[in-house]
Coordinates of C-alpha atoms in Angstrom, one line a residue:
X1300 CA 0.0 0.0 0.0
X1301 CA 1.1 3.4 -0.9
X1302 CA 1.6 6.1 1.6
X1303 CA 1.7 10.0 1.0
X1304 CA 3.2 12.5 3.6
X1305 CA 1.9 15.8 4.5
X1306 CA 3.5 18.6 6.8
X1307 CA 2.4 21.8 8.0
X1308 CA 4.5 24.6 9.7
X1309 CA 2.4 26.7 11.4
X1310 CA 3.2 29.3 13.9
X1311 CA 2.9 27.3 17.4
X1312 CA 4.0 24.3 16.0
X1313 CA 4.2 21.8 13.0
X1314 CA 1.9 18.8 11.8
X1315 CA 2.5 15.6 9.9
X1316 CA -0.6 13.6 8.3
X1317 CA 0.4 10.3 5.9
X1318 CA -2.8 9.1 3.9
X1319 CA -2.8 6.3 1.7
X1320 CA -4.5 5.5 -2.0
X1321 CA -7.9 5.9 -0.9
X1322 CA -7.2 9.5 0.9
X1323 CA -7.9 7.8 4.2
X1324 CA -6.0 9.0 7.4
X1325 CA -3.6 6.3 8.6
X1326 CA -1.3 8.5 10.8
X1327 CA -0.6 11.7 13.0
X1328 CA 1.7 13.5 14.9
X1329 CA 2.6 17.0 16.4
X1330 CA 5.5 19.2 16.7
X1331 CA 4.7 21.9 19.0
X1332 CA 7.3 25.0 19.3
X1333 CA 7.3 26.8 22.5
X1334 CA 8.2 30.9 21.9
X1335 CA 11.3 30.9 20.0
X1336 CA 13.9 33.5 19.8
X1337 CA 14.5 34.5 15.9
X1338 CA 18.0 33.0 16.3
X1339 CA 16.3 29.6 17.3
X1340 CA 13.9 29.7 14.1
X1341 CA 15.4 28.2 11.2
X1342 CA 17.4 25.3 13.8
X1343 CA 14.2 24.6 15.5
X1344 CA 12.0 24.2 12.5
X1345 CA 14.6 21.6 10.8
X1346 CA 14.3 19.3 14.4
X1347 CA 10.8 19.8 13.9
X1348 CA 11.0 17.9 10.1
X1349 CA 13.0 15.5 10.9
X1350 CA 11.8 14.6 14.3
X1351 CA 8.2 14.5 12.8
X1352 CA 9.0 11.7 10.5
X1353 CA 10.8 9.5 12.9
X1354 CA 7.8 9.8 15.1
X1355 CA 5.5 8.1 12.2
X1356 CA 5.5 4.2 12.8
X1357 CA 8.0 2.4 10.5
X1358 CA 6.0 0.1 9.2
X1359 CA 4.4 3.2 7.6
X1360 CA 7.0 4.3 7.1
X1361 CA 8.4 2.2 4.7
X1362 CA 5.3 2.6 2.3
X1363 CA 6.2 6.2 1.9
X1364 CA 6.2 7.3 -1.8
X1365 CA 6.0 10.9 -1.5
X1366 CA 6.3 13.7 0.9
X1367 CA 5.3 17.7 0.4
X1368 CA 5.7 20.8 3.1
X1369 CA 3.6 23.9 3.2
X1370 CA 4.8 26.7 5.1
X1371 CA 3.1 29.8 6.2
X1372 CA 3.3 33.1 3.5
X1373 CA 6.1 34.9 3.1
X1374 CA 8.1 33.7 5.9
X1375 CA 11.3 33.6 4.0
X1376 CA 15.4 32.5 4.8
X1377 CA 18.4 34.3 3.0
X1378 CA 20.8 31.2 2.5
X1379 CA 24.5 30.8 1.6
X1380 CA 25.7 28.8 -1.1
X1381 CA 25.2 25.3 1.1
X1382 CA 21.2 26.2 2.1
X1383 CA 22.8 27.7 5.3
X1384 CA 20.7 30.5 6.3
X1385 CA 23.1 33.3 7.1
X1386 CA 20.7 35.3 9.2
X1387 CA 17.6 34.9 11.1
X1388 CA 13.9 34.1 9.0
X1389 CA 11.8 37.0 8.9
X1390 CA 8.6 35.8 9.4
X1391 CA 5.1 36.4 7.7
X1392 CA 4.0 39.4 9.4
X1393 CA 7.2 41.3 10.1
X1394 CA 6.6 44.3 8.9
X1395 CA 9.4 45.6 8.8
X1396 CA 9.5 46.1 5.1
X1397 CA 8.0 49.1 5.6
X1398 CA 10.9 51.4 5.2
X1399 CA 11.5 50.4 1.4
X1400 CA 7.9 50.2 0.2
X1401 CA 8.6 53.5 -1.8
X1402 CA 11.1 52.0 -3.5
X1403 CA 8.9 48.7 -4.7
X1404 CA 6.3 51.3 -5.2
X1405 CA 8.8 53.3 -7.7
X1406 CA 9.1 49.6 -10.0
X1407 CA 6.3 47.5 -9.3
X1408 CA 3.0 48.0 -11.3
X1409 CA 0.4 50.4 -9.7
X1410 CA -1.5 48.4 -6.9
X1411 CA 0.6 45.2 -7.2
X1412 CA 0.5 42.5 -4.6
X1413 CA 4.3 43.0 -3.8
X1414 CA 3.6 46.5 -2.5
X1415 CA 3.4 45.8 1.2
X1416 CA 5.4 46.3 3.7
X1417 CA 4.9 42.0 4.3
X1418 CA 5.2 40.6 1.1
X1419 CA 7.9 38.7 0.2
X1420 CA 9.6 40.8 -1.8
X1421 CA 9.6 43.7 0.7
X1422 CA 11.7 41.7 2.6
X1423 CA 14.5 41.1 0.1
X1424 CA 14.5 44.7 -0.2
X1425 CA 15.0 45.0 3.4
X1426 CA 17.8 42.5 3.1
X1427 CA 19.6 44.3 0.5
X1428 CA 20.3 46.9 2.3
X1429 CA 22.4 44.8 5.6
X1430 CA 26.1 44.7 5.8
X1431 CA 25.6 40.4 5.2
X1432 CA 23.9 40.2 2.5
X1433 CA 26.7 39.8 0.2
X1434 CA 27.3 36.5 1.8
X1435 CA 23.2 35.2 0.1
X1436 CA 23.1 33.1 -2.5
X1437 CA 19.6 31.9 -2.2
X1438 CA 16.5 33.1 -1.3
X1439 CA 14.1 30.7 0.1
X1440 CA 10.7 30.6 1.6
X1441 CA 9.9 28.1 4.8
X1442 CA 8.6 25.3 2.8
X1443 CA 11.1 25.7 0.1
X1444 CA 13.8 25.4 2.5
X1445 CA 12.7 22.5 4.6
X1446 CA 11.7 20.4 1.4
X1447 CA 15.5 21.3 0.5
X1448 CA 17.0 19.5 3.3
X1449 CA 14.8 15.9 2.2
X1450 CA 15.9 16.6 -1.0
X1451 CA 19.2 18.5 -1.3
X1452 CA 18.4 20.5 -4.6
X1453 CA 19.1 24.5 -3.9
X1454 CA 16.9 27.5 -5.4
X1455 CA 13.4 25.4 -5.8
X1456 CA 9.9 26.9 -5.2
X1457 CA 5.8 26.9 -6.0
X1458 CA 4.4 29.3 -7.4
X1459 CA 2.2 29.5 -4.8
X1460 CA 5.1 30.4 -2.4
X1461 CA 6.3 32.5 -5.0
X1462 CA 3.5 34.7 -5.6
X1463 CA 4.1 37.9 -3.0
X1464 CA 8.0 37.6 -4.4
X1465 CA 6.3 39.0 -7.5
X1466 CA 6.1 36.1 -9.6
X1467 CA 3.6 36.1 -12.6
X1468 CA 1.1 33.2 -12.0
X1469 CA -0.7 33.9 -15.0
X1470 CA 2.7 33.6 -17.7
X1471 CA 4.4 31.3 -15.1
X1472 CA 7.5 33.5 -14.9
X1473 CA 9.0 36.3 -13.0
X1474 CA 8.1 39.9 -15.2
X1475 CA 10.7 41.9 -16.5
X1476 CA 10.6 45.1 -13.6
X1477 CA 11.7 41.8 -11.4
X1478 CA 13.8 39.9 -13.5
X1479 CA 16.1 43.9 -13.8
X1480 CA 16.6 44.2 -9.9
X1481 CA 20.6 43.2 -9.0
X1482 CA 19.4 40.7 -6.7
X1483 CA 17.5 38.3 -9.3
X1484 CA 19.9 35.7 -9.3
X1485 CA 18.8 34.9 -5.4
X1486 CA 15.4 33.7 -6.7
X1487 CA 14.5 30.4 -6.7
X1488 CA 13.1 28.6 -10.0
X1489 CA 9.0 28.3 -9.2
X1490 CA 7.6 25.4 -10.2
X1491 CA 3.3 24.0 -9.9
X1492 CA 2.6 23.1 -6.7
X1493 CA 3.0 19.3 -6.4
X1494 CA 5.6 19.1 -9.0
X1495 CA 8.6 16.5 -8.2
X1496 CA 11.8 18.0 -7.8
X1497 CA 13.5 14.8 -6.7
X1498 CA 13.9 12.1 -4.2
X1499 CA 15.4 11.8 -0.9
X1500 CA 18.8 12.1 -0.8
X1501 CA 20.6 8.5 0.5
X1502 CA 21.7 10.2 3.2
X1503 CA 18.3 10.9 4.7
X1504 CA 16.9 7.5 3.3
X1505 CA 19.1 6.0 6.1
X1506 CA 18.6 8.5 8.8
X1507 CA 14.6 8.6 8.5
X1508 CA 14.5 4.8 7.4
X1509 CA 12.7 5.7 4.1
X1510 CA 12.7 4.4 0.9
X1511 CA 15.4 4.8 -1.6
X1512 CA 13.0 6.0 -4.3
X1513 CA 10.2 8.4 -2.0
X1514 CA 10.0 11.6 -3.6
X1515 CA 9.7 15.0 -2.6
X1516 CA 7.6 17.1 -4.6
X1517 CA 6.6 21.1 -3.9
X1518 CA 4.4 22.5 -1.1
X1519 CA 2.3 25.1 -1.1
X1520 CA 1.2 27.7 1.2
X1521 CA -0.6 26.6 4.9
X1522 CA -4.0 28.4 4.2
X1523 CA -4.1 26.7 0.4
X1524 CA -3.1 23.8 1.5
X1525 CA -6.4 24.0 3.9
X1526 CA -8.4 24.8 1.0
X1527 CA -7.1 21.6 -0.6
X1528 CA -8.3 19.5 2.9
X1529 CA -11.8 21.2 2.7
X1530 CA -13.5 19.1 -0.6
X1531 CA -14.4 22.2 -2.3
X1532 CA -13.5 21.1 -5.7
X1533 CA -16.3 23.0 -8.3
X1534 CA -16.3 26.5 -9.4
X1535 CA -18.3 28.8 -7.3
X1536 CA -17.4 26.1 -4.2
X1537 CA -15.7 28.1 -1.2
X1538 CA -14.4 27.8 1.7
X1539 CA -14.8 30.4 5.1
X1540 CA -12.8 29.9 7.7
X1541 CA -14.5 30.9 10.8
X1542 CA -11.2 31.7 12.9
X1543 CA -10.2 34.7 14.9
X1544 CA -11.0 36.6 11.7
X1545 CA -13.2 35.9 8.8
X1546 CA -11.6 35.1 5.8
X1547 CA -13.1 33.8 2.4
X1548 CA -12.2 31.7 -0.3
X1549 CA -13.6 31.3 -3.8
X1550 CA -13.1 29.1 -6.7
X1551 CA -13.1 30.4 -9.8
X1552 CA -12.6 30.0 -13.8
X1553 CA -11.8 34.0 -13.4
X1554 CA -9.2 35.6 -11.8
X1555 CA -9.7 38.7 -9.5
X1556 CA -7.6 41.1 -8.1
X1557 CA -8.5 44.3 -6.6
X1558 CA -5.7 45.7 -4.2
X1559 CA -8.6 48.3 -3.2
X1560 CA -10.5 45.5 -1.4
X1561 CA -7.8 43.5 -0.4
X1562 CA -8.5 40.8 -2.8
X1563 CA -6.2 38.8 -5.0
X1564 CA -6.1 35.3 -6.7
X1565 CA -4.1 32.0 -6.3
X1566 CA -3.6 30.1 -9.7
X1567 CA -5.1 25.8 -8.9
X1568 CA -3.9 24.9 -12.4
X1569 CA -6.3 26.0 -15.0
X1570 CA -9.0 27.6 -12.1
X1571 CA -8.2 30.4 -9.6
X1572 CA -8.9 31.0 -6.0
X1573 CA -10.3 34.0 -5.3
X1574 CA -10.7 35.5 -1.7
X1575 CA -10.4 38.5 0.9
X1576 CA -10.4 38.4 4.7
X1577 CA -12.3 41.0 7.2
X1578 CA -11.6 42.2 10.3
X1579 CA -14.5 40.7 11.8
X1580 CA -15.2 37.0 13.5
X1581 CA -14.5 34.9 16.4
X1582 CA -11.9 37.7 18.2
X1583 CA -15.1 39.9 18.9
X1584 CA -17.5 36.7 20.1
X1585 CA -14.6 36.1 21.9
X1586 CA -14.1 39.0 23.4
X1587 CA -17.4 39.1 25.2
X1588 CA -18.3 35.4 25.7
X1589 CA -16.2 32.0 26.5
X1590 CA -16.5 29.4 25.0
X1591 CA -19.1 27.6 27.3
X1592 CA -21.0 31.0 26.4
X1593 CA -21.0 30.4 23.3
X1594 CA -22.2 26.9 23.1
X1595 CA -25.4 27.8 25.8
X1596 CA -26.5 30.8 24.4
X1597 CA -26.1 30.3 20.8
X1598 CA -29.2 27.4 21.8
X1599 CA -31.5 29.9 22.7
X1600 CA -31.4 31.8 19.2
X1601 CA -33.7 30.3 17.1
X1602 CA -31.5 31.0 13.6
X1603 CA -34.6 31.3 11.2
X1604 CA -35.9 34.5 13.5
X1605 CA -33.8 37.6 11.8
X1606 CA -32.3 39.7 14.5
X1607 CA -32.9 43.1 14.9
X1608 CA -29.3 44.6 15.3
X1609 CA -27.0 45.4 12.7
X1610 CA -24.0 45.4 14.0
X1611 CA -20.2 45.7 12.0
X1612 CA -18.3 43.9 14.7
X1613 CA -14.5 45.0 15.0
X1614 CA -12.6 45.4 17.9
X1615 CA -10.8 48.0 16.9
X1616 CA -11.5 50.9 13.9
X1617 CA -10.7 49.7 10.1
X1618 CA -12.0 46.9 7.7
X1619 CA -10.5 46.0 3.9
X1620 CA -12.8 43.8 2.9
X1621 CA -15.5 43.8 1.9
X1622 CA -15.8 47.5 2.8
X1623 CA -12.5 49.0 2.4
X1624 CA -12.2 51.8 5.1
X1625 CA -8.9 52.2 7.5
X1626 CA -10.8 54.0 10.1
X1627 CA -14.4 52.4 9.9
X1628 CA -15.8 52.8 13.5
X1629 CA -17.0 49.4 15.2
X1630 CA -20.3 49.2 15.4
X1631 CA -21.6 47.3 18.6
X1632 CA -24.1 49.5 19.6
X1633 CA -27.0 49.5 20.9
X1634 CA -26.1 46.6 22.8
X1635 CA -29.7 44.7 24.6
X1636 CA -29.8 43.7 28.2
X1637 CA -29.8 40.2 26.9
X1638 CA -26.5 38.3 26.4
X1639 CA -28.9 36.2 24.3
X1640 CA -30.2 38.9 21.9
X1641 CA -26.4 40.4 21.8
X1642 CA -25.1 37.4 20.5
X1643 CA -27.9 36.6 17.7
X1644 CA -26.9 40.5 17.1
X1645 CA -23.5 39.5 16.5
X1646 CA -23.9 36.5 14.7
X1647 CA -26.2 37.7 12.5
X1648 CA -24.1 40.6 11.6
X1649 CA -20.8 38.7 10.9
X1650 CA -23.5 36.5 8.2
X1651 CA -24.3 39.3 7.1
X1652 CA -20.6 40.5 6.1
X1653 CA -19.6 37.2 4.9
X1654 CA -22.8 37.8 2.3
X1655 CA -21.6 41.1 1.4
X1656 CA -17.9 39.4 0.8
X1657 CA -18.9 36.7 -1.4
X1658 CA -21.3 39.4 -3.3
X1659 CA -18.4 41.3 -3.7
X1660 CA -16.4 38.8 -5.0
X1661 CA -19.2 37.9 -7.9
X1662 CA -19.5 41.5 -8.8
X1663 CA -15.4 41.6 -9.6
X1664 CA -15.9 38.6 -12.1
X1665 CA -15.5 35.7 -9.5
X1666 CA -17.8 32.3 -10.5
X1667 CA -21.1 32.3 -9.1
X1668 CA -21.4 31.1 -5.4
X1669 CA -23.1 27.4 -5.1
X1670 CA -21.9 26.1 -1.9
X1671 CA -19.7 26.7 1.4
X1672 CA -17.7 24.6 3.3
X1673 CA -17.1 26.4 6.5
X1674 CA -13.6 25.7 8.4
X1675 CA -12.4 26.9 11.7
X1676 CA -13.5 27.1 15.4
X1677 CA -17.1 28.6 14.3
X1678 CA -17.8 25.7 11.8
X1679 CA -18.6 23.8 14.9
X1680 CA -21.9 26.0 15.8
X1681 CA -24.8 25.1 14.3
X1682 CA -27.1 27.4 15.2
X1683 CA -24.7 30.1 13.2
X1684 CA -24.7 27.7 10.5
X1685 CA -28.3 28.2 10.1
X1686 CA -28.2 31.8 10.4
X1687 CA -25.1 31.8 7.5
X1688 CA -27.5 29.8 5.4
X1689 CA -30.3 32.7 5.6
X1690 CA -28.2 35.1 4.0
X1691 CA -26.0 33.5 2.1
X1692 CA -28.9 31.0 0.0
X1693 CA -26.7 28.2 -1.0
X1694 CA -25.9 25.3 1.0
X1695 CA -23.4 25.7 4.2
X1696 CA -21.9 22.3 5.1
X1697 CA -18.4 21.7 7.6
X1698 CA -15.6 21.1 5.2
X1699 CA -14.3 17.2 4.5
X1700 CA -10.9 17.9 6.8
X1701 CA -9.8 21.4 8.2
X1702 CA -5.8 19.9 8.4
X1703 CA -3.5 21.8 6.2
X1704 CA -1.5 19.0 6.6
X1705 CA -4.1 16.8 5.3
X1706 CA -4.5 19.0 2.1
X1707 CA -0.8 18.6 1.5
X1708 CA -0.8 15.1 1.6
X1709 CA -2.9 15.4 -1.1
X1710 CA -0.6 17.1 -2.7
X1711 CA 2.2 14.8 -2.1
X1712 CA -0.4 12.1 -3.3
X1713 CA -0.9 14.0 -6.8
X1714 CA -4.8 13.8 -5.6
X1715 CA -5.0 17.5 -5.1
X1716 CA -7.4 19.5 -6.5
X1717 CA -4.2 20.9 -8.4
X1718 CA -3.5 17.9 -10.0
X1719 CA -6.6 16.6 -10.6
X1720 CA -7.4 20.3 -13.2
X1721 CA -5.0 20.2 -16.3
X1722 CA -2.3 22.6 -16.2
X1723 CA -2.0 25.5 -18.9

């Protein structure tokens, strides 16, 4: 029986999930990082890899015939000319690449991606300009650079990966304002997500008891590779993911990008996936309920009664998308004597947004919505479910898996959604 590997590196931790033929879960384990010092980044997350895969029985082992890695966005390495990282990982939301944004804004089409002081590319910029970075040779992101040390081959991404570096999803190649900066031999060749770049090197085949001919293919991204988990698999399928903040994802035959609303697009092969994130979601429930509050109050709405309040729930002023306004006020007033009724208020206000998202999303040229799979900590309520439903008049079911780690083994599989649409 064939076995595929799939890793995760999060933020508190990393995950491994190894499926076999039929896409069934056959094993699990967990890394988890306590709070790590930048110096203690790169060293920890390699004892993470490896120690994840020694913790998966042998006898599974030994059936493993492929292995991918996603890694969260634009957490990137600067490496020497052995994959050594010669300074610390900047991680995804260091924003520190604030101070050159005028000069990606003086080369980079109007309202690109890349224009943010957290993209990838902001960060090589920042790079540039320290006394070591004469010593880089490479330029990796997180996944890149751990599926480097299972396979040994230097300079290898996903487009995926590769997309807030600048690359050109829709040509598959870097554009000429990138390909002119003095520091474009540091970027890595971008290959499709799921591609094999090689196998296991014979060193590692002996220290992880592998296979001699287990390949390593490209990762992806952590919150694609949870789209991958979810099922979704149609145009006009998406995915919300009901986490600390409300994020959206659509599938799409068109691409959409509107930097004014925060919006841009993922290349799955021959489809796109479209999507934006608010503000809003579980941070405000949170801030005013626990979680046994939650669960006893949200079964005293009934969720086919509309509520009365129309609320824009943020806990602090400012919202991109779908209403793109830096200082919009929160709206929480007025707030009823009734936990119960403040609630409903709340969760029928937070529908009401994600409606307002996905309409947005249409109006830009995204497929027509036909069904949600809903991910994160609020997919568990169904009472909210209900409410969703109301507004959003297509079916709202929990997503297959919510494991990025499961979507990557997909990947590793080739029985990714990616795979399974035929490449341009």
């Amino acid at each position: 029986m064939e076995h595929y590997l799939g890793i995760d590196f999060g933020t508190s931790g990393a995950r491994a999930i190894v499926i076999d033929q039929r896409e069934n879960i056959i094993a699990t384990e967990k890394f988890s990082f306590t709070k790590l010092a930048p110096e203690q980044l790169a060293h920890t997350w390699q004892i993470a890899l490896f120690d994840l895969i020694n913790q998966i029985p042998n006898d599974i082992r030994k059936q493993l015939k492929a292995i991918a890695i996603n890694g969260t966005s634009s957490t990137v390495l600067l490496c020497d000319a052995t994959g050594k990282p010669i300074t610390c990982p900047i991680l995804y939301n260091d924003a520190r690449g604030n101070s050159v944004l005028e000069q990606i804004r003086s080369i980079a089409p109007k309202n690109h991606l890349v224009i943010s002081a957290t993209s990838s590319l902001a960060k090589l910029f920042w790079w540039q300009q320290q006394s070591y970075f004469a010593q880089a040779r490479y330029f990796f992101h997180q996944a890149d650079w751990l599926a480097f040390l299972l396979h040994g081959k230097l300079g290898i991404s996903d487009y995926h990966n590769a997309l807030k570096l600048g690359y050109d999803v829709d040509n598959l190649g870097y554009p000429d304002w990138l390909q002119n900066l003095p520091f474009s031999n540091l970027y890595p060749q971008v290959l499709s997500p799921g591609a094999v770049v090689g196998k296991i090197t014979s060193e590692n085949c002996d220290r992880l008891n592998l296979p001699s001919d287990c390949l390593v293919r490209t990762g992806t991204t952590d919150s694609i590779a949870a789209f991958l988990a979810s099922g979704a698999d149609r145009p006009g399928e998406a995915v919300t993911s009901l986490g600390s903040t409300l994020v959206l994802k659509l599938l799409s035959q068109t691409k959409v990008n509107s930097s004014k609303y925060g919006i841009y697009s993922h290349r799955l092969g021959k489809l796109w996936l479209t999507g934006g994130a608010s503000n809003t979601g579980g941070a405000v429930l949170k801030h005013f309920f626990d979680h046994e509050q939650l669960k006893y109050l949200s079964e005293q709405i009934d969720p086919e009664v509309a509520s009365p309040f129309k609320y824009y729930p943020l806990l602090q002023p400012g919202d991109r998308f779908p209403v793109n306004d830096p200082n919009l006020p929160p709206q929480l007033e007025p707030r009823p004597a009734s936990p119960i009724k403040f609630l409903h208020g709340l969760l029928e206000s937070i529908s009401r947004i994600e409606g307002l998202g996905y309409q947005k999303l249409q109006d830009l040229g995204a497929d027509r919505l036909i069904h949600i799979y809903t991910a994160g900590g609020g997919a568990k309520n169904n009472v909210w479910q209900k409410i969703r439903q109301r507004h959003l008049k297509v079916p709202v079911s929990i997503a297959n898996n919510t494991e990025a780690a499961y979507g990557t083994a997909l990947l590793a599989g080739n029985k990714s959604l990616i795979s399974k649409t035929t490449e341009l």
